[in-house]
Short mmCIF file of C-alpha atoms in Angstrom, two decimals:
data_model
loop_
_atom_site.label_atom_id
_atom_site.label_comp_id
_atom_site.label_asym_id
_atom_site.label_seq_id
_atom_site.Cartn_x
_atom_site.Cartn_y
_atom_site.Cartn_z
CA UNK A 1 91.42 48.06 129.65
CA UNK A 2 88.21 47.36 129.86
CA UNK A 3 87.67 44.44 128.54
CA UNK A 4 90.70 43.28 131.51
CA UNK A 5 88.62 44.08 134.43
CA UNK A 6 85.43 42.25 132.56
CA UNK A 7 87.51 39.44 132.63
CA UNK A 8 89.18 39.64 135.96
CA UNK A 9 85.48 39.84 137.33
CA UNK A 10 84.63 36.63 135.46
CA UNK A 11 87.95 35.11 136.86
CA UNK A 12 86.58 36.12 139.92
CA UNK A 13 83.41 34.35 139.55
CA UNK A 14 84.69 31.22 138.67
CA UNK A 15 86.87 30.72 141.75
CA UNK A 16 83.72 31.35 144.00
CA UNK A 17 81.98 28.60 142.02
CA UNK A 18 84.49 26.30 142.16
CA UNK A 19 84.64 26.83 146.08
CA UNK A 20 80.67 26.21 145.86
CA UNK A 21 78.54 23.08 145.95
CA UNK A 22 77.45 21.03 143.39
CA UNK A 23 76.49 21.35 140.16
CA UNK A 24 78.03 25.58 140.13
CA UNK A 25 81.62 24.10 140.29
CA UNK A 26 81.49 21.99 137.15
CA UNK A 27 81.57 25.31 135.12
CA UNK A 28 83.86 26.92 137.10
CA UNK A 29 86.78 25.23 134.99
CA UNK A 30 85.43 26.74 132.01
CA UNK A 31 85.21 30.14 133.49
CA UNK A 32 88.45 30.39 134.75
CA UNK A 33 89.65 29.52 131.32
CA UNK A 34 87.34 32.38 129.64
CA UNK A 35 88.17 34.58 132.18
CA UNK A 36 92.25 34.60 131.46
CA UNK A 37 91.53 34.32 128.00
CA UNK A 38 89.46 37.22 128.05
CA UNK A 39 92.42 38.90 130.56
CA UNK A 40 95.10 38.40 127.81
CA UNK A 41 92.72 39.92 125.27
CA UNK A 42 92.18 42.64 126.91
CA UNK A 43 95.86 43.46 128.21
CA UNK A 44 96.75 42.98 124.64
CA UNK A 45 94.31 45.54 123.52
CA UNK A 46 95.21 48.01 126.14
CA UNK A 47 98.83 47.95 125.23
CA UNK A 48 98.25 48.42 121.72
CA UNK A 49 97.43 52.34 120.83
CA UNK A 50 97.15 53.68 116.97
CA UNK A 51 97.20 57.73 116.69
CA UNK A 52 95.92 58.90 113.59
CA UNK A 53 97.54 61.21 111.23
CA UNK A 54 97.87 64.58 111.97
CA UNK A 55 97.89 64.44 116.02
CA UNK A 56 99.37 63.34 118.85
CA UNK A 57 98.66 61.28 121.73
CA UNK A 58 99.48 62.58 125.50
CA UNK A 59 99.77 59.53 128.21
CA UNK A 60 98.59 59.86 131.27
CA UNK A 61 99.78 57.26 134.18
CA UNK A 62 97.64 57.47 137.35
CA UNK A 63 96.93 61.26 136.77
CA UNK A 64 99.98 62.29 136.34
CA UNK A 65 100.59 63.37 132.52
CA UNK A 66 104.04 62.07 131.34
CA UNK A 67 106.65 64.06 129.39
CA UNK A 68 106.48 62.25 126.06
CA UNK A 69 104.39 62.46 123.20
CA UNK A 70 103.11 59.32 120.84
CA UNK A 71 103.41 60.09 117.33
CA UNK A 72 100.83 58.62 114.59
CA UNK A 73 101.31 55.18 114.16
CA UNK A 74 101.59 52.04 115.97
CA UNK A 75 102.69 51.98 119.53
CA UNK A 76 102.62 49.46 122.19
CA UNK A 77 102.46 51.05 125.82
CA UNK A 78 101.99 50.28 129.57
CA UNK A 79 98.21 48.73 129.49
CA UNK A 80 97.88 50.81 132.60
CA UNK A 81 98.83 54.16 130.80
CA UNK A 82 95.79 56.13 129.39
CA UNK A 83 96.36 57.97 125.84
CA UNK A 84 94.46 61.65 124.68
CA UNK A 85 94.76 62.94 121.56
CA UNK A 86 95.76 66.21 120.14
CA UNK A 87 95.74 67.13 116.78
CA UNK A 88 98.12 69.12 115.09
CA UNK A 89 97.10 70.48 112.26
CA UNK A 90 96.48 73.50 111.20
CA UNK A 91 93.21 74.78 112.54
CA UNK A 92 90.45 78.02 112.16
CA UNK A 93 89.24 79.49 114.61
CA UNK A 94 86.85 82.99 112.97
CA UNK A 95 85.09 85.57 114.49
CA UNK A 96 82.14 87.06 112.74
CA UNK A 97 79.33 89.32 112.26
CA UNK A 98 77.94 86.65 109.99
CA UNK A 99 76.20 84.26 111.22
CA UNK A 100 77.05 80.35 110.57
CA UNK A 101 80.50 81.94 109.67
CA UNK A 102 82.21 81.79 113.01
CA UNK A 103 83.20 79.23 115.74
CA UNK A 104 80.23 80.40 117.59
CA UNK A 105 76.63 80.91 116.00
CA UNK A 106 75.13 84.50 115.65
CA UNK A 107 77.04 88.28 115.67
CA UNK A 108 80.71 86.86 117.10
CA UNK A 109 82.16 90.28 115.59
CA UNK A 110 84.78 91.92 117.50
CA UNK A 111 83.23 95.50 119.06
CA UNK A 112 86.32 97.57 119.65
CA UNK A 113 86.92 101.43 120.77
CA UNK A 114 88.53 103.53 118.40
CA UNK A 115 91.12 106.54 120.26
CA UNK A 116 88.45 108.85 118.99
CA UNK A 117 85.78 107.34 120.76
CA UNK A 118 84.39 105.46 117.71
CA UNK A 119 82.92 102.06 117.73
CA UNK A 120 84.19 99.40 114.95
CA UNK A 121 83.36 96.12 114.30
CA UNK A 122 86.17 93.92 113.06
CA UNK A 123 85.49 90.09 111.90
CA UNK A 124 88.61 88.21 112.24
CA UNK A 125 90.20 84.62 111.64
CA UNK A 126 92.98 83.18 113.24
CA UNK A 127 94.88 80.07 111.67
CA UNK A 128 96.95 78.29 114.88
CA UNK A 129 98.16 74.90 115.51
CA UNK A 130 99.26 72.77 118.67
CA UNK A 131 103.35 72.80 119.41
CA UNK A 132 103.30 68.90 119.09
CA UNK A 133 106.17 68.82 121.99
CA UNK A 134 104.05 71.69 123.83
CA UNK A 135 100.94 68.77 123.85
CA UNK A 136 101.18 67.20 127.23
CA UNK A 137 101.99 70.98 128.97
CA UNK A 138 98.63 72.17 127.16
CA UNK A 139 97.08 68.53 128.62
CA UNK A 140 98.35 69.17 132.36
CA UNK A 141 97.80 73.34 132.69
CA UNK A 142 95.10 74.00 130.16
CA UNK A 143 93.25 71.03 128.90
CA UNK A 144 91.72 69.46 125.88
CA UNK A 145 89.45 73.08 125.50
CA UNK A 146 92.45 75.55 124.67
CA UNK A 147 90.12 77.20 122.36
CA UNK A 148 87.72 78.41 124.56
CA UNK A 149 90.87 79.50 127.29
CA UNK A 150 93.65 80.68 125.24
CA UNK A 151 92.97 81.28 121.30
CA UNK A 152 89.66 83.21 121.96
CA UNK A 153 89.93 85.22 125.04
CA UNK A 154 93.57 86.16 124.02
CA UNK A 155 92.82 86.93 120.51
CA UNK A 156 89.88 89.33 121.34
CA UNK A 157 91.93 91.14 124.75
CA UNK A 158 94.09 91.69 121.80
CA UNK A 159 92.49 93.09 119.27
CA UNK A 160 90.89 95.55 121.98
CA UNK A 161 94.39 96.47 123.26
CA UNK A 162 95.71 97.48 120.00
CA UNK A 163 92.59 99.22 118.50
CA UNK A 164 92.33 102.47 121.17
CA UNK A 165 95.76 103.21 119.88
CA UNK A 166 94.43 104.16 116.10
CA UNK A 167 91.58 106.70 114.93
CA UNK A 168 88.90 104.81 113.25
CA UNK A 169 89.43 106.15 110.01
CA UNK A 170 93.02 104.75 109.88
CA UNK A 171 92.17 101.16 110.99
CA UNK A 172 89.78 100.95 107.85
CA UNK A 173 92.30 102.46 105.31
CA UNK A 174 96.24 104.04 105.91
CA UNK A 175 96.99 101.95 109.29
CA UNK A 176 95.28 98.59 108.72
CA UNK A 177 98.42 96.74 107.43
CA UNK A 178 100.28 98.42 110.35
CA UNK A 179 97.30 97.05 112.85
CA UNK A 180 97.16 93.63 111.74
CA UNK A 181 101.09 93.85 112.40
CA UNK A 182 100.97 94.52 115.75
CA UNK A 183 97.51 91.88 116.73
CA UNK A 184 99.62 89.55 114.75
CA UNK A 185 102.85 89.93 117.22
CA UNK A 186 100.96 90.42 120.23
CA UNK A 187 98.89 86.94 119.87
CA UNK A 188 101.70 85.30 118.36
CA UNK A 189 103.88 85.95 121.40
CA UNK A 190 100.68 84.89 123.71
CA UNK A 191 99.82 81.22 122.36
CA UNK A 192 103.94 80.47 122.28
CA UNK A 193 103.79 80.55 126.06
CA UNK A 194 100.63 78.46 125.64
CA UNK A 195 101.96 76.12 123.16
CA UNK A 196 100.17 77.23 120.25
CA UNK A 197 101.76 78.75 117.20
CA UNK A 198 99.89 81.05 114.90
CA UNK A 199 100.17 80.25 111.57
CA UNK A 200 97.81 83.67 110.25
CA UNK A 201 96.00 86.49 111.56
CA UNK A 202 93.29 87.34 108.82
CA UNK A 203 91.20 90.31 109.57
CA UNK A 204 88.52 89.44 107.21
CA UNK A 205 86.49 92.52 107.66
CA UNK A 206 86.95 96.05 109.19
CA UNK A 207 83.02 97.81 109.73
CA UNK A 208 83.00 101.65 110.68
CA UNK A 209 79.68 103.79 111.70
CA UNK A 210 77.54 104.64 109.73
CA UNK A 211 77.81 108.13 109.94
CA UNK A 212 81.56 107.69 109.46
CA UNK A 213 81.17 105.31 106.32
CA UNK A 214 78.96 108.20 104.88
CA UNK A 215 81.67 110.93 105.53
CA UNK A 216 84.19 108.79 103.62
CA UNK A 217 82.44 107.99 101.09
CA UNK A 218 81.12 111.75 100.64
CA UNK A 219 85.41 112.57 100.49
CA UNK A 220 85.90 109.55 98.07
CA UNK A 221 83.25 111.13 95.56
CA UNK A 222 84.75 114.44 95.93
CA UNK A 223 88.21 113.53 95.22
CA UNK A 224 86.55 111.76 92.01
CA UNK A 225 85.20 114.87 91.00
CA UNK A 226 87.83 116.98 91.34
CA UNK A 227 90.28 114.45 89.42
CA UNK A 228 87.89 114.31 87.01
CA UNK A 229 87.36 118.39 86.83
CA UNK A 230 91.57 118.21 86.54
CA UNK A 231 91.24 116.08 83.52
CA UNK A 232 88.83 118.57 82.22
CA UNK A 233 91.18 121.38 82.79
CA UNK A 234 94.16 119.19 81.74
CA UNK A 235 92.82 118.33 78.35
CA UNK A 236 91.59 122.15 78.07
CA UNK A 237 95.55 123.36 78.36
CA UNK A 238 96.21 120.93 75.50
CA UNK A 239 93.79 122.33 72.89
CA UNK A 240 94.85 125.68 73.88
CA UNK A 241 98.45 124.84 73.29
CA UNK A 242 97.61 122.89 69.90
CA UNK A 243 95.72 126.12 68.89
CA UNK A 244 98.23 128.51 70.35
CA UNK A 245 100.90 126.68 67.80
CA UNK A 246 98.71 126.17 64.78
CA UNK A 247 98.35 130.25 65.16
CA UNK A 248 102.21 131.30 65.33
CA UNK A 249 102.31 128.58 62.55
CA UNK A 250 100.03 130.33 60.10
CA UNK A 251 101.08 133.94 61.40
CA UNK A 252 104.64 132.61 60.38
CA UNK A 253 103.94 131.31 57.24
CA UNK A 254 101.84 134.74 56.30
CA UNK A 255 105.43 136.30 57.47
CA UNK A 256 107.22 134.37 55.32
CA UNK A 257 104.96 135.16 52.14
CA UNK A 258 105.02 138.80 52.67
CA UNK A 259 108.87 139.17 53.03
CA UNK A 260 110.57 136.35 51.16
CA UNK A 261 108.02 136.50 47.39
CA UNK A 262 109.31 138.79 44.85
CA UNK A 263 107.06 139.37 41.43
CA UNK A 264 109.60 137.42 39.14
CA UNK A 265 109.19 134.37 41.54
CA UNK A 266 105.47 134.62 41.75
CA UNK A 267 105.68 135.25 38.06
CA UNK A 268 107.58 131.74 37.56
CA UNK A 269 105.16 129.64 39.85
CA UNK A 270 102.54 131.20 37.37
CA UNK A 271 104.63 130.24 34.07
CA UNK A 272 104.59 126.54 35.83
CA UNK A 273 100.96 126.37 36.73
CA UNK A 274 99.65 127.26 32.65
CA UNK A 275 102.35 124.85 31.64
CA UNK A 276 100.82 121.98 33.19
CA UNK A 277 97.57 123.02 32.73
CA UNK A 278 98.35 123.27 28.98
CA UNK A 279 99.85 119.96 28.81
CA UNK A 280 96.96 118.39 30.45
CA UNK A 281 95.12 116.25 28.04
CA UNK A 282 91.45 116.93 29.66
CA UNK A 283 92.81 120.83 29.04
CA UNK A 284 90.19 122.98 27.30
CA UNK A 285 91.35 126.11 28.16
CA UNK A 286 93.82 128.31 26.12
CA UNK A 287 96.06 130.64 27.96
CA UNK A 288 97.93 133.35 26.78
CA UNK A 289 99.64 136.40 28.19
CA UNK A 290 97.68 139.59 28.52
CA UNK A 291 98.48 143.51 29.38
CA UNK A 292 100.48 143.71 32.92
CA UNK A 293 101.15 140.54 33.17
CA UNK A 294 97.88 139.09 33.59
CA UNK A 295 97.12 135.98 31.93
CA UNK A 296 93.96 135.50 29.42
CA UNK A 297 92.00 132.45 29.31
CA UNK A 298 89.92 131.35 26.44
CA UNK A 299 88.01 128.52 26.19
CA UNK A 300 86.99 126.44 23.01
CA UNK A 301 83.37 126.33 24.43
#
C-alpha cells in the first residue's frame, strides 16, 4: 500500500505543475502518467498477499479485526485490508534451571512449595500450538505476544497450584505421573479458552533439597543393603537344605546297608569282584579262598 500513496503523492505533484508556469508543466504529462502507473502497481501489490506454510494470516480493516482467517497460499484481498501472521505449528516454550535452555536466559526454573513446607525446583517444557480458527480472537483480545500473557504466566500459576497439594518426596518419585496429570489438565483447559491447544506437558526435571536428596539417597542404599543381606540369607537356606538332604541321603543309604545285606549276598558281590579281577589280563594277583571265608591273595612277584 505503500507504494499507492507514493504514487498518489506524485499524481499529486504533477497536477500542481501542470497548473504552474512554464517550463514545470511540460513534465507534468509525464508525471501524471508515472504517477497512475505507479498507483496500479501498487494497488496490485496490496491486493496480492502470500502466507507461508505453517500459519495463518488475520486481516484487519480499519482496526477492526475480521472473522476470517487466510490460509497459506495465494490470496487476493481488499488493498485496504492489512494482513498479520500467525503461525501454527507446533511450538516450545521451556522453563529451566539451565541456562541457554529456556525461552528466557539464566535460572527460569519453576520454585514451587511443597505441602510440607519444602522448596522444589521443577524445569518444565510445554509443546502448544495456535487454534488456527481461534487466530483473529487471540489478534483482537490478546495480541501477537500470547507467550508472554497466556502460555507462561498460566503454565507457572499452574504448576504452583498443583504442587502444595503433594509432599515433596512424592512429586520426585510415587506421585509424579499423577502430578504431571493434573498440570497437564489444568493448562490444557486454560489455553482452550485462549485459543491455544497443548500438544505436551514435559516436566523435564524435578530438583529436591539437598538435605532431602541426601535422606533418599541414605534410604535407597539401605534398601540395597538389606536386599543384598536377603540374598545372603537366601542363598544360606539353600546350602543348608542341599546339605540337610545329602545327610538323610547318606544316613539312608547306611540304613539300608545295615538292614537289607545278608553274608551270602555280600559273599556273592565278593565271588564277582575276584572273578573279574581274575579275568583281567593286566591281573597279577592269584586269589584263592582261605579259613572263614576270607580270601588269600598271592602275587607272582
Amino acid at each position: 500500500m505503500l507504494i499507492a500513496i507514493l504514487g498518489i503523492i506524485m499524481l499529486v505533484v504533477g497536477i500542481v505543475l501542470k497548473r504552474g508556469p512554464e517550463p514545470g508543466n511540460r513534465f507534468a504529462g509525464t508525471i501524471n502518467k508515472v504517477a497512475v502507473l505507479v498507483i496500479l502497481v501498487g494497488v496490485l501489490l496490496s491486493s496480492i498477499k502470500i502466507i507461508d506454510p505453517g500459519k495463518v494470516g488475520v486481516q484487519t480493516l480499519f482496526g477492526k479485526v475480521q472473522d476470517g482467517i487466510l490460509e497459506s497460499g495465494l490470496h487476493v484481498i481488499n488493498p485496504f485490508v492489512d494482513v498479520t501472521t500467525f503461525s501454527i505449528q507446533t511450538e516450545n516454550y521451556t522453563m529451566s534451571a539451565k541456562t541457554g535452555e529456556g525461552a528466557i536466559q539464566g535460572d527460569d526454573a519453576i520454585r514451587v512449595l511443597s505441602s510440607d513446607g519444602l522448596e522444589v525446583t521443577i524445569d518444565l517444557s510445554v509443546l502448544y500450538k495456535v487454534i488456527p480458527s481461534k487466530a483473529p480472537y487471540i489478534y483482537q483480545n490478546i495480541g501477537v505476544n500470547y507467550e508472554d500473557k497466556i502460555v507462561r504466566p498460566v503454565t507457572r500459576t499452574s504448576i504452583r497450584d498443583n504442587a502444595v497439594n503433594y509432599v515433596a518426596v512424592d512429586l520426585y518419585s510415587t506421585k509424579r505421573e499423577e502430578f504431571q496429570f493434573k498440570i497437564n489438565k489444568s493448562i490444557t483447559d486454560n489455553f482452550a479458552k485462549n485459543g491455544l491447544s497443548v500438544q505436551q506437558i514435559l516436566v523435564r526435571n524435578i530438583t529436591l533439597p539437598a538435605t532431602v536428596r541426601a535422606s533418599i539417597e541414605s534410604k535407597i542404599q539401605a534398601e540395597q543393603e538389606a536386599q543384598k543381606m536377603q540374598f545372603v540369607l537366601q542363598k544360606e537356606r539353600q546350602e543348608a537344605d542341599r546339605k540337610r538332604v545329602e545327610a538323610q541321603g547318606i544316613a539312608d543309604y547306611q540304613k539300608i546297608l545295615a538292614t537289607g545285606l545278608t553274608d551270602k549276598q555280600l559273599q556273592y558281590q565278593s565271588i564277582l569282584a575276584q572273578r573279574d579281577i581274575a579275568l583281567s589280563p593286566n591281573t597279577k594277583i592269584i586269589i584263592m579262598g582261605g579259613k572263614g571265608g576270607n580270601p588269600i591273595m598271592l602275587s607272582d612277584k
